[in-house]
XYZ file of C-alpha atoms in Angstrom:
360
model
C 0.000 0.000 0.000
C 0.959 3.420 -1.005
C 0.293 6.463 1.561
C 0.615 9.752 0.135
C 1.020 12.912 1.714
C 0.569 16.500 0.407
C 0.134 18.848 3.410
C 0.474 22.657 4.267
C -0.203 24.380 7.442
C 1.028 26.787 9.522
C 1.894 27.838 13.212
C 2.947 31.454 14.137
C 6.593 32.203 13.076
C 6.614 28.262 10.984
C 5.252 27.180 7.758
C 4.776 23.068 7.255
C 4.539 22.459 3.467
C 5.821 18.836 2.315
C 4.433 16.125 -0.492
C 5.745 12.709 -0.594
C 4.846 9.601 -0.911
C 5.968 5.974 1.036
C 5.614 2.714 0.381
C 5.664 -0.299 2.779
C 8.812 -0.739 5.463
C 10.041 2.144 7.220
C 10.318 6.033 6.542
C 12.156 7.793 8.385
C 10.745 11.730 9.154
C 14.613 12.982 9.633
C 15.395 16.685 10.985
C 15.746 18.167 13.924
C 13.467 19.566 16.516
C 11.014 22.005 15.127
C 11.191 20.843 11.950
C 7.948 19.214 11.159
C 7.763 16.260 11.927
C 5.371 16.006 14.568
C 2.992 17.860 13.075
C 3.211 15.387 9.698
C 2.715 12.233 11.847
C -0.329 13.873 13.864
C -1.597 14.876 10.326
C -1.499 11.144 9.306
C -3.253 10.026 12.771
C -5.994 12.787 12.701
C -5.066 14.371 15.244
C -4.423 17.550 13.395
C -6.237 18.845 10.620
C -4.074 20.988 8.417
C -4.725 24.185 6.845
C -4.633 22.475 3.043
C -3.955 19.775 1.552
C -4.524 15.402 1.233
C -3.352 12.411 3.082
C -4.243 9.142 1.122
C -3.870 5.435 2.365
C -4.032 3.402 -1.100
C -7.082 4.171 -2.389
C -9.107 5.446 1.038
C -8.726 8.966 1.206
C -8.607 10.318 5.219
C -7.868 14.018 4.631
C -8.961 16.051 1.952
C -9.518 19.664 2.666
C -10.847 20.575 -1.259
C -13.514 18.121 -0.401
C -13.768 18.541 3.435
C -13.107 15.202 3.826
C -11.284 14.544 7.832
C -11.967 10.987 8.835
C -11.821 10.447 12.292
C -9.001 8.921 14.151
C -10.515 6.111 15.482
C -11.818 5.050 11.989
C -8.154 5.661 10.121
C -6.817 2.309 11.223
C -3.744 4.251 11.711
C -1.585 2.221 14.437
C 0.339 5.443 17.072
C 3.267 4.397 18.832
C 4.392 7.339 21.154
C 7.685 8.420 22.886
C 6.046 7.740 26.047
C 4.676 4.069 25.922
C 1.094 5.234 27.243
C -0.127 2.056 28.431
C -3.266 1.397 30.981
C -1.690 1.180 34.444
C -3.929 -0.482 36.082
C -4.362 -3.659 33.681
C -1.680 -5.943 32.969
C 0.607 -6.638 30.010
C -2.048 -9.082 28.285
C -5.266 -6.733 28.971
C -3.635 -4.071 27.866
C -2.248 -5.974 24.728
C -5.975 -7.278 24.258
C -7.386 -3.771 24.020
C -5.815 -2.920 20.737
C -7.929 -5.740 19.294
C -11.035 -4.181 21.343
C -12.323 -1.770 18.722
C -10.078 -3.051 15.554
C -11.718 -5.188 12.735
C -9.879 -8.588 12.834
C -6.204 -8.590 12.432
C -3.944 -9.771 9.929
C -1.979 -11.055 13.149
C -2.660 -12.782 15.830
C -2.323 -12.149 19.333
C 0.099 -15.221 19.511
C 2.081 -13.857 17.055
C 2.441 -10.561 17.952
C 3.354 -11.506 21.956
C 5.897 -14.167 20.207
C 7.846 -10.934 17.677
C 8.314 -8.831 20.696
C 9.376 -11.307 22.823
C 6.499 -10.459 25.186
C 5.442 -14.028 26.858
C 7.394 -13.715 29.981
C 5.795 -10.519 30.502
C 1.627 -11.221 30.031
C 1.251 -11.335 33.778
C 2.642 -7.971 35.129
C 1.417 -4.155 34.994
C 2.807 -1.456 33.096
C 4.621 -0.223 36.320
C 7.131 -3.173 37.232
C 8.392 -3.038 33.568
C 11.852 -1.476 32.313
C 11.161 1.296 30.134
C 12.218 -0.948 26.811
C 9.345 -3.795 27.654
C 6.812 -0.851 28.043
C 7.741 0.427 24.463
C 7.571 -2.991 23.293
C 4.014 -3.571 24.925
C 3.013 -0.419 23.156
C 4.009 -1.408 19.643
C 2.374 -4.932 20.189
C -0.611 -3.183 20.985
C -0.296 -1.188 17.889
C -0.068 -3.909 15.794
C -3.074 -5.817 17.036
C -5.588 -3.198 16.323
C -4.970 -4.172 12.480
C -3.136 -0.742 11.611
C -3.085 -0.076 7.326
C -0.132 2.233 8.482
C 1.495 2.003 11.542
C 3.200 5.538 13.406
C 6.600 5.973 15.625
C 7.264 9.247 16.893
C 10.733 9.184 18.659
C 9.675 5.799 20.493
C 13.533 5.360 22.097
C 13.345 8.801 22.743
C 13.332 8.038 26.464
C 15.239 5.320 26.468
C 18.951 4.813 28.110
C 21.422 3.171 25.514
C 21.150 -0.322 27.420
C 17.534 0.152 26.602
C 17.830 1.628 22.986
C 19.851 -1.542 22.078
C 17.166 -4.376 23.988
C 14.587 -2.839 22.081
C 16.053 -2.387 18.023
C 16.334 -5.859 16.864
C 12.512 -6.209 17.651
C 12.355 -2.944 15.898
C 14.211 -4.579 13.063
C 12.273 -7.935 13.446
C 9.267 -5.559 12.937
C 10.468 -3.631 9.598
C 11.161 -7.201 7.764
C 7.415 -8.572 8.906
C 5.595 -5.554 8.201
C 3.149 -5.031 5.485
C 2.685 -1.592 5.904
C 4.099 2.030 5.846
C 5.778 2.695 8.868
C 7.042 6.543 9.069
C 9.505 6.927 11.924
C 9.805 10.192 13.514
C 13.423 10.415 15.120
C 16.534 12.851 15.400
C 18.653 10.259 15.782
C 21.391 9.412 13.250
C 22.207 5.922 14.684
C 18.559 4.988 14.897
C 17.849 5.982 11.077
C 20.793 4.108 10.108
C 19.436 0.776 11.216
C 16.002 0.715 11.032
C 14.821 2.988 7.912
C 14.466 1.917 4.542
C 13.832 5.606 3.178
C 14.960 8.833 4.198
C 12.624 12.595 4.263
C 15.140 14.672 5.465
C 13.343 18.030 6.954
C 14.217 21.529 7.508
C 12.138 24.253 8.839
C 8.844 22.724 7.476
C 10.354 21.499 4.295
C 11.685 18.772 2.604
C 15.432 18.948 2.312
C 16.491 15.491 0.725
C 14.728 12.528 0.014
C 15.603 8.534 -0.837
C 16.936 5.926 0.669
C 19.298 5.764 3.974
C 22.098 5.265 2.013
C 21.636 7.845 -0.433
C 20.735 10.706 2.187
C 23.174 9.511 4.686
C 26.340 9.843 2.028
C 25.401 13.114 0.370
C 28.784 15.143 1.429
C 25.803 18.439 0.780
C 23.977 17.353 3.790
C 26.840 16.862 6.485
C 26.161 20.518 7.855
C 22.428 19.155 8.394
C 23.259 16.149 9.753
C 26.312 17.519 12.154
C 29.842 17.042 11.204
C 29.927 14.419 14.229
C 27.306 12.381 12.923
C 28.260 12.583 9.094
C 28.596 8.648 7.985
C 27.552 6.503 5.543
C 25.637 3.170 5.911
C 26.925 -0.138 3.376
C 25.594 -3.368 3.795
C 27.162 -6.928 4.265
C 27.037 -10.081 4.347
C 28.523 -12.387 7.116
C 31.098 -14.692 5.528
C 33.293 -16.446 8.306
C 33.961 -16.169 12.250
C 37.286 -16.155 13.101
C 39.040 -18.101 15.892
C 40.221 -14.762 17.649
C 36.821 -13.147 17.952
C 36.317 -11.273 14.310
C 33.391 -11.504 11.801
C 34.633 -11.092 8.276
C 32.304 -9.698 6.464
C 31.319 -9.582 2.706
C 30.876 -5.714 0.934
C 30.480 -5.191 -2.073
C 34.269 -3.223 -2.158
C 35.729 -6.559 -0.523
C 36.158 -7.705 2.939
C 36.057 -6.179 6.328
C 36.531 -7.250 9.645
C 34.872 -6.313 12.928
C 35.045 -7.732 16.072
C 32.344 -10.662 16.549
C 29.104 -9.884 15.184
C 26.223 -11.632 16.469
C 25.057 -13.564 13.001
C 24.716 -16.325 11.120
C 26.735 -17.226 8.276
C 25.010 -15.538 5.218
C 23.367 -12.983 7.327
C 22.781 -9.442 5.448
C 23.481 -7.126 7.891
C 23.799 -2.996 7.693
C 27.040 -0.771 9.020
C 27.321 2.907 9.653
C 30.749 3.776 9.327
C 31.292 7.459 10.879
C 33.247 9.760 8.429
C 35.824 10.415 11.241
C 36.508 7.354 11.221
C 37.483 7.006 7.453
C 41.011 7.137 6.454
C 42.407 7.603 3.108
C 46.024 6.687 1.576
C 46.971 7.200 -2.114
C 48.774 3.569 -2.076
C 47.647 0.635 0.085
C 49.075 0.943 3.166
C 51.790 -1.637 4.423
C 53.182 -2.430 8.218
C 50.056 -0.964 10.055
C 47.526 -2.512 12.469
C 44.140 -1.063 10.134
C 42.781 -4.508 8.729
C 40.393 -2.808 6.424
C 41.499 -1.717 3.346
C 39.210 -0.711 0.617
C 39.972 0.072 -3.175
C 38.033 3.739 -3.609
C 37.318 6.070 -6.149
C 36.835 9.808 -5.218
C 33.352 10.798 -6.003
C 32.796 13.980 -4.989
C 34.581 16.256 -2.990
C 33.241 19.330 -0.615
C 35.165 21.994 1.427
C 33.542 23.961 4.683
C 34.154 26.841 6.031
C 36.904 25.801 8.412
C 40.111 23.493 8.304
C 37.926 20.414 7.172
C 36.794 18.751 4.100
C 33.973 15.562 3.029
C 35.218 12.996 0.288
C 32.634 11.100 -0.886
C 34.357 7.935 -1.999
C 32.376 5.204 -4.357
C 33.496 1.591 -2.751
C 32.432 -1.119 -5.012
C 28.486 -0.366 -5.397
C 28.288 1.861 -2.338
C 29.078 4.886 -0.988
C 31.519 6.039 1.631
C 32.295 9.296 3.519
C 35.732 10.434 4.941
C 35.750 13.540 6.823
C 39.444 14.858 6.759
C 41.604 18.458 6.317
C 41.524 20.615 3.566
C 45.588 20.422 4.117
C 45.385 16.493 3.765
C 43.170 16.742 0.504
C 45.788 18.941 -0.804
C 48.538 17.023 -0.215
C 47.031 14.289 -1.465
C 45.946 15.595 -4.364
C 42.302 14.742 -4.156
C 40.286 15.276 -7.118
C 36.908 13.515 -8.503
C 37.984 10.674 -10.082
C 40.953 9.542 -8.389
C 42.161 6.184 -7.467
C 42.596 5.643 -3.654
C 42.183 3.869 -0.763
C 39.904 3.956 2.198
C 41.636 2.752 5.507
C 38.903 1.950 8.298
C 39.624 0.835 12.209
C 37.852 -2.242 12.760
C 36.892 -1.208 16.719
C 35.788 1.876 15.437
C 32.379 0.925 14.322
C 30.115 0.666 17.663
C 28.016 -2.370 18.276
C 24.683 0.243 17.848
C 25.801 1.015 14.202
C 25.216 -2.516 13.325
C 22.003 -3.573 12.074
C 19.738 -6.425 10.093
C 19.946 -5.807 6.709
Protein backbone atom coordinates (compact mmCIF):
# COMPACT_ATOMS: atom_id res chain seq x y z
CA UNK A 1 0.00 0.00 0.00
CA UNK A 2 0.96 3.42 -1.00
CA UNK A 3 0.29 6.46 1.56
CA UNK A 4 0.62 9.75 0.14
CA UNK A 5 1.02 12.91 1.71
CA UNK A 6 0.57 16.50 0.41
CA UNK A 7 0.13 18.85 3.41
CA UNK A 8 0.47 22.66 4.27
CA UNK A 9 -0.20 24.38 7.44
CA UNK A 10 1.03 26.79 9.52
CA UNK A 11 1.89 27.84 13.21
CA UNK A 12 2.95 31.45 14.14
CA UNK A 13 6.59 32.20 13.08
CA UNK A 14 6.61 28.26 10.98
CA UNK A 15 5.25 27.18 7.76
CA UNK A 16 4.78 23.07 7.25
CA UNK A 17 4.54 22.46 3.47
CA UNK A 18 5.82 18.84 2.31
CA UNK A 19 4.43 16.13 -0.49
CA UNK A 20 5.74 12.71 -0.59
CA UNK A 21 4.85 9.60 -0.91
CA UNK A 22 5.97 5.97 1.04
CA UNK A 23 5.61 2.71 0.38
CA UNK A 24 5.66 -0.30 2.78
CA UNK A 25 8.81 -0.74 5.46
CA UNK A 26 10.04 2.14 7.22
CA UNK A 27 10.32 6.03 6.54
CA UNK A 28 12.16 7.79 8.38
CA UNK A 29 10.75 11.73 9.15
CA UNK A 30 14.61 12.98 9.63
CA UNK A 31 15.39 16.68 10.98
CA UNK A 32 15.75 18.17 13.92
CA UNK A 33 13.47 19.57 16.52
CA UNK A 34 11.01 22.00 15.13
CA UNK A 35 11.19 20.84 11.95
CA UNK A 36 7.95 19.21 11.16
CA UNK A 37 7.76 16.26 11.93
CA UNK A 38 5.37 16.01 14.57
CA UNK A 39 2.99 17.86 13.08
CA UNK A 40 3.21 15.39 9.70
CA UNK A 41 2.72 12.23 11.85
CA UNK A 42 -0.33 13.87 13.86
CA UNK A 43 -1.60 14.88 10.33
CA UNK A 44 -1.50 11.14 9.31
CA UNK A 45 -3.25 10.03 12.77
CA UNK A 46 -5.99 12.79 12.70
CA UNK A 47 -5.07 14.37 15.24
CA UNK A 48 -4.42 17.55 13.40
CA UNK A 49 -6.24 18.84 10.62
CA UNK A 50 -4.07 20.99 8.42
CA UNK A 51 -4.73 24.19 6.85
CA UNK A 52 -4.63 22.47 3.04
CA UNK A 53 -3.95 19.77 1.55
CA UNK A 54 -4.52 15.40 1.23
CA UNK A 55 -3.35 12.41 3.08
CA UNK A 56 -4.24 9.14 1.12
CA UNK A 57 -3.87 5.44 2.37
CA UNK A 58 -4.03 3.40 -1.10
CA UNK A 59 -7.08 4.17 -2.39
CA UNK A 60 -9.11 5.45 1.04
CA UNK A 61 -8.73 8.97 1.21
CA UNK A 62 -8.61 10.32 5.22
CA UNK A 63 -7.87 14.02 4.63
CA UNK A 64 -8.96 16.05 1.95
CA UNK A 65 -9.52 19.66 2.67
CA UNK A 66 -10.85 20.58 -1.26
CA UNK A 67 -13.51 18.12 -0.40
CA UNK A 68 -13.77 18.54 3.43
CA UNK A 69 -13.11 15.20 3.83
CA UNK A 70 -11.28 14.54 7.83
CA UNK A 71 -11.97 10.99 8.83
CA UNK A 72 -11.82 10.45 12.29
CA UNK A 73 -9.00 8.92 14.15
CA UNK A 74 -10.51 6.11 15.48
CA UNK A 75 -11.82 5.05 11.99
CA UNK A 76 -8.15 5.66 10.12
CA UNK A 77 -6.82 2.31 11.22
CA UNK A 78 -3.74 4.25 11.71
CA UNK A 79 -1.59 2.22 14.44
CA UNK A 80 0.34 5.44 17.07
CA UNK A 81 3.27 4.40 18.83
CA UNK A 82 4.39 7.34 21.15
CA UNK A 83 7.69 8.42 22.89
CA UNK A 84 6.05 7.74 26.05
CA UNK A 85 4.68 4.07 25.92
CA UNK A 86 1.09 5.23 27.24
CA UNK A 87 -0.13 2.06 28.43
CA UNK A 88 -3.27 1.40 30.98
CA UNK A 89 -1.69 1.18 34.44
CA UNK A 90 -3.93 -0.48 36.08
CA UNK A 91 -4.36 -3.66 33.68
CA UNK A 92 -1.68 -5.94 32.97
CA UNK A 93 0.61 -6.64 30.01
CA UNK A 94 -2.05 -9.08 28.29
CA UNK A 95 -5.27 -6.73 28.97
CA UNK A 96 -3.63 -4.07 27.87
CA UNK A 97 -2.25 -5.97 24.73
CA UNK A 98 -5.98 -7.28 24.26
CA UNK A 99 -7.39 -3.77 24.02
CA UNK A 100 -5.81 -2.92 20.74
CA UNK A 101 -7.93 -5.74 19.29
CA UNK A 102 -11.04 -4.18 21.34
CA UNK A 103 -12.32 -1.77 18.72
CA UNK A 104 -10.08 -3.05 15.55
CA UNK A 105 -11.72 -5.19 12.73
CA UNK A 106 -9.88 -8.59 12.83
CA UNK A 107 -6.20 -8.59 12.43
CA UNK A 108 -3.94 -9.77 9.93
CA UNK A 109 -1.98 -11.06 13.15
CA UNK A 110 -2.66 -12.78 15.83
CA UNK A 111 -2.32 -12.15 19.33
CA UNK A 112 0.10 -15.22 19.51
CA UNK A 113 2.08 -13.86 17.05
CA UNK A 114 2.44 -10.56 17.95
CA UNK A 115 3.35 -11.51 21.96
CA UNK A 116 5.90 -14.17 20.21
CA UNK A 117 7.85 -10.93 17.68
CA UNK A 118 8.31 -8.83 20.70
CA UNK A 119 9.38 -11.31 22.82
CA UNK A 120 6.50 -10.46 25.19
CA UNK A 121 5.44 -14.03 26.86
CA UNK A 122 7.39 -13.72 29.98
CA UNK A 123 5.79 -10.52 30.50
CA UNK A 124 1.63 -11.22 30.03
CA UNK A 125 1.25 -11.34 33.78
CA UNK A 126 2.64 -7.97 35.13
CA UNK A 127 1.42 -4.15 34.99
CA UNK A 128 2.81 -1.46 33.10
CA UNK A 129 4.62 -0.22 36.32
CA UNK A 130 7.13 -3.17 37.23
CA UNK A 131 8.39 -3.04 33.57
CA UNK A 132 11.85 -1.48 32.31
CA UNK A 133 11.16 1.30 30.13
CA UNK A 134 12.22 -0.95 26.81
CA UNK A 135 9.35 -3.79 27.65
CA UNK A 136 6.81 -0.85 28.04
CA UNK A 137 7.74 0.43 24.46
CA UNK A 138 7.57 -2.99 23.29
CA UNK A 139 4.01 -3.57 24.93
CA UNK A 140 3.01 -0.42 23.16
CA UNK A 141 4.01 -1.41 19.64
CA UNK A 142 2.37 -4.93 20.19
CA UNK A 143 -0.61 -3.18 20.98
CA UNK A 144 -0.30 -1.19 17.89
CA UNK A 145 -0.07 -3.91 15.79
CA UNK A 146 -3.07 -5.82 17.04
CA UNK A 147 -5.59 -3.20 16.32
CA UNK A 148 -4.97 -4.17 12.48
CA UNK A 149 -3.14 -0.74 11.61
CA UNK A 150 -3.08 -0.08 7.33
CA UNK A 151 -0.13 2.23 8.48
CA UNK A 152 1.50 2.00 11.54
CA UNK A 153 3.20 5.54 13.41
CA UNK A 154 6.60 5.97 15.62
CA UNK A 155 7.26 9.25 16.89
CA UNK A 156 10.73 9.18 18.66
CA UNK A 157 9.68 5.80 20.49
CA UNK A 158 13.53 5.36 22.10
CA UNK A 159 13.34 8.80 22.74
CA UNK A 160 13.33 8.04 26.46
CA UNK A 161 15.24 5.32 26.47
CA UNK A 162 18.95 4.81 28.11
CA UNK A 163 21.42 3.17 25.51
CA UNK A 164 21.15 -0.32 27.42
CA UNK A 165 17.53 0.15 26.60
CA UNK A 166 17.83 1.63 22.99
CA UNK A 167 19.85 -1.54 22.08
CA UNK A 168 17.17 -4.38 23.99
CA UNK A 169 14.59 -2.84 22.08
CA UNK A 170 16.05 -2.39 18.02
CA UNK A 171 16.33 -5.86 16.86
CA UNK A 172 12.51 -6.21 17.65
CA UNK A 173 12.35 -2.94 15.90
CA UNK A 174 14.21 -4.58 13.06
CA UNK A 175 12.27 -7.93 13.45
CA UNK A 176 9.27 -5.56 12.94
CA UNK A 177 10.47 -3.63 9.60
CA UNK A 178 11.16 -7.20 7.76
CA UNK A 179 7.42 -8.57 8.91
CA UNK A 180 5.60 -5.55 8.20
CA UNK A 181 3.15 -5.03 5.49
CA UNK A 182 2.69 -1.59 5.90
CA UNK A 183 4.10 2.03 5.85
CA UNK A 184 5.78 2.70 8.87
CA UNK A 185 7.04 6.54 9.07
CA UNK A 186 9.50 6.93 11.92
CA UNK A 187 9.80 10.19 13.51
CA UNK A 188 13.42 10.41 15.12
CA UNK A 189 16.53 12.85 15.40
CA UNK A 190 18.65 10.26 15.78
CA UNK A 191 21.39 9.41 13.25
CA UNK A 192 22.21 5.92 14.68
CA UNK A 193 18.56 4.99 14.90
CA UNK A 194 17.85 5.98 11.08
CA UNK A 195 20.79 4.11 10.11
CA UNK A 196 19.44 0.78 11.22
CA UNK A 197 16.00 0.71 11.03
CA UNK A 198 14.82 2.99 7.91
CA UNK A 199 14.47 1.92 4.54
CA UNK A 200 13.83 5.61 3.18
CA UNK A 201 14.96 8.83 4.20
CA UNK A 202 12.62 12.59 4.26
CA UNK A 203 15.14 14.67 5.47
CA UNK A 204 13.34 18.03 6.95
CA UNK A 205 14.22 21.53 7.51
CA UNK A 206 12.14 24.25 8.84
CA UNK A 207 8.84 22.72 7.48
CA UNK A 208 10.35 21.50 4.29
CA UNK A 209 11.69 18.77 2.60
CA UNK A 210 15.43 18.95 2.31
CA UNK A 211 16.49 15.49 0.72
CA UNK A 212 14.73 12.53 0.01
CA UNK A 213 15.60 8.53 -0.84
CA UNK A 214 16.94 5.93 0.67
CA UNK A 215 19.30 5.76 3.97
CA UNK A 216 22.10 5.27 2.01
CA UNK A 217 21.64 7.85 -0.43
CA UNK A 218 20.73 10.71 2.19
CA UNK A 219 23.17 9.51 4.69
CA UNK A 220 26.34 9.84 2.03
CA UNK A 221 25.40 13.11 0.37
CA UNK A 222 28.78 15.14 1.43
CA UNK A 223 25.80 18.44 0.78
CA UNK A 224 23.98 17.35 3.79
CA UNK A 225 26.84 16.86 6.49
CA UNK A 226 26.16 20.52 7.86
CA UNK A 227 22.43 19.15 8.39
CA UNK A 228 23.26 16.15 9.75
CA UNK A 229 26.31 17.52 12.15
CA UNK A 230 29.84 17.04 11.20
CA UNK A 231 29.93 14.42 14.23
CA UNK A 232 27.31 12.38 12.92
CA UNK A 233 28.26 12.58 9.09
CA UNK A 234 28.60 8.65 7.99
CA UNK A 235 27.55 6.50 5.54
CA UNK A 236 25.64 3.17 5.91
CA UNK A 237 26.93 -0.14 3.38
CA UNK A 238 25.59 -3.37 3.80
CA UNK A 239 27.16 -6.93 4.26
CA UNK A 240 27.04 -10.08 4.35
CA UNK A 241 28.52 -12.39 7.12
CA UNK A 242 31.10 -14.69 5.53
CA UNK A 243 33.29 -16.45 8.31
CA UNK A 244 33.96 -16.17 12.25
CA UNK A 245 37.29 -16.15 13.10
CA UNK A 246 39.04 -18.10 15.89
CA UNK A 247 40.22 -14.76 17.65
CA UNK A 248 36.82 -13.15 17.95
CA UNK A 249 36.32 -11.27 14.31
CA UNK A 250 33.39 -11.50 11.80
CA UNK A 251 34.63 -11.09 8.28
CA UNK A 252 32.30 -9.70 6.46
CA UNK A 253 31.32 -9.58 2.71
CA UNK A 254 30.88 -5.71 0.93
CA UNK A 255 30.48 -5.19 -2.07
CA UNK A 256 34.27 -3.22 -2.16
CA UNK A 257 35.73 -6.56 -0.52
CA UNK A 258 36.16 -7.70 2.94
CA UNK A 259 36.06 -6.18 6.33
CA UNK A 260 36.53 -7.25 9.65
CA UNK A 261 34.87 -6.31 12.93
CA UNK A 262 35.05 -7.73 16.07
CA UNK A 263 32.34 -10.66 16.55
CA UNK A 264 29.10 -9.88 15.18
CA UNK A 265 26.22 -11.63 16.47
CA UNK A 266 25.06 -13.56 13.00
CA UNK A 267 24.72 -16.32 11.12
CA UNK A 268 26.73 -17.23 8.28
CA UNK A 269 25.01 -15.54 5.22
CA UNK A 270 23.37 -12.98 7.33
CA UNK A 271 22.78 -9.44 5.45
CA UNK A 272 23.48 -7.13 7.89
CA UNK A 273 23.80 -3.00 7.69
CA UNK A 274 27.04 -0.77 9.02
CA UNK A 275 27.32 2.91 9.65
CA UNK A 276 30.75 3.78 9.33
CA UNK A 277 31.29 7.46 10.88
CA UNK A 278 33.25 9.76 8.43
CA UNK A 279 35.82 10.42 11.24
CA UNK A 280 36.51 7.35 11.22
CA UNK A 281 37.48 7.01 7.45
CA UNK A 282 41.01 7.14 6.45
CA UNK A 283 42.41 7.60 3.11
CA UNK A 284 46.02 6.69 1.58
CA UNK A 285 46.97 7.20 -2.11
CA UNK A 286 48.77 3.57 -2.08
CA UNK A 287 47.65 0.63 0.08
CA UNK A 288 49.07 0.94 3.17
CA UNK A 289 51.79 -1.64 4.42
CA UNK A 290 53.18 -2.43 8.22
CA UNK A 291 50.06 -0.96 10.05
CA UNK A 292 47.53 -2.51 12.47
CA UNK A 293 44.14 -1.06 10.13
CA UNK A 294 42.78 -4.51 8.73
CA UNK A 295 40.39 -2.81 6.42
CA UNK A 296 41.50 -1.72 3.35
CA UNK A 297 39.21 -0.71 0.62
CA UNK A 298 39.97 0.07 -3.18
CA UNK A 299 38.03 3.74 -3.61
CA UNK A 300 37.32 6.07 -6.15
CA UNK A 301 36.83 9.81 -5.22
CA UNK A 302 33.35 10.80 -6.00
CA UNK A 303 32.80 13.98 -4.99
CA UNK A 304 34.58 16.26 -2.99
CA UNK A 305 33.24 19.33 -0.61
CA UNK A 306 35.17 21.99 1.43
CA UNK A 307 33.54 23.96 4.68
CA UNK A 308 34.15 26.84 6.03
CA UNK A 309 36.90 25.80 8.41
CA UNK A 310 40.11 23.49 8.30
CA UNK A 311 37.93 20.41 7.17
CA UNK A 312 36.79 18.75 4.10
CA UNK A 313 33.97 15.56 3.03
CA UNK A 314 35.22 13.00 0.29
CA UNK A 315 32.63 11.10 -0.89
CA UNK A 316 34.36 7.93 -2.00
CA UNK A 317 32.38 5.20 -4.36
CA UNK A 318 33.50 1.59 -2.75
CA UNK A 319 32.43 -1.12 -5.01
CA UNK A 320 28.49 -0.37 -5.40
CA UNK A 321 28.29 1.86 -2.34
CA UNK A 322 29.08 4.89 -0.99
CA UNK A 323 31.52 6.04 1.63
CA UNK A 324 32.30 9.30 3.52
CA UNK A 325 35.73 10.43 4.94
CA UNK A 326 35.75 13.54 6.82
CA UNK A 327 39.44 14.86 6.76
CA UNK A 328 41.60 18.46 6.32
CA UNK A 329 41.52 20.61 3.57
CA UNK A 330 45.59 20.42 4.12
CA UNK A 331 45.39 16.49 3.76
CA UNK A 332 43.17 16.74 0.50
CA UNK A 333 45.79 18.94 -0.80
CA UNK A 334 48.54 17.02 -0.22
CA UNK A 335 47.03 14.29 -1.46
CA UNK A 336 45.95 15.60 -4.36
CA UNK A 337 42.30 14.74 -4.16
CA UNK A 338 40.29 15.28 -7.12
CA UNK A 339 36.91 13.51 -8.50
CA UNK A 340 37.98 10.67 -10.08
CA UNK A 341 40.95 9.54 -8.39
CA UNK A 342 42.16 6.18 -7.47
CA UNK A 343 42.60 5.64 -3.65
CA UNK A 344 42.18 3.87 -0.76
CA UNK A 345 39.90 3.96 2.20
CA UNK A 346 41.64 2.75 5.51
CA UNK A 347 38.90 1.95 8.30
CA UNK A 348 39.62 0.83 12.21
CA UNK A 349 37.85 -2.24 12.76
CA UNK A 350 36.89 -1.21 16.72
CA UNK A 351 35.79 1.88 15.44
CA UNK A 352 32.38 0.92 14.32
CA UNK A 353 30.12 0.67 17.66
CA UNK A 354 28.02 -2.37 18.28
CA UNK A 355 24.68 0.24 17.85
CA UNK A 356 25.80 1.02 14.20
CA UNK A 357 25.22 -2.52 13.33
CA UNK A 358 22.00 -3.57 12.07
CA UNK A 359 19.74 -6.43 10.09
CA UNK A 360 19.95 -5.81 6.71
Amino acid sequence: MTLCVALSHTYPGFTLDVTFEVNARVTALFGPSGSGKSTIINAVAGLLRPDAGQIKAGAHVLTDTNHRINVPPHLRRVGYVFQDARLFPHLTVQQNLAFGGWFAPKSNVSFGEVVAMLGLNPLLTRRPGTLSGGERQRVAIGRALLANPQILLMDEPLAALDEGRKAEILPYLEHLRDRAEMPILYVSHSVAEVARLASSVIMLQAGKILRSGTVAEVFSDPSLVTSLGVRDAGSVIEAVVAAQDDDGLTRLETSAGPIWLPRVSASIGTRIRIRIAAQDVMLALARPQGMSALNILPATVAALRSGDGPGAIVQLQVGKDLLLARITRRSATTLGLAVGKEIFAVLKSVAVARGDIGGG
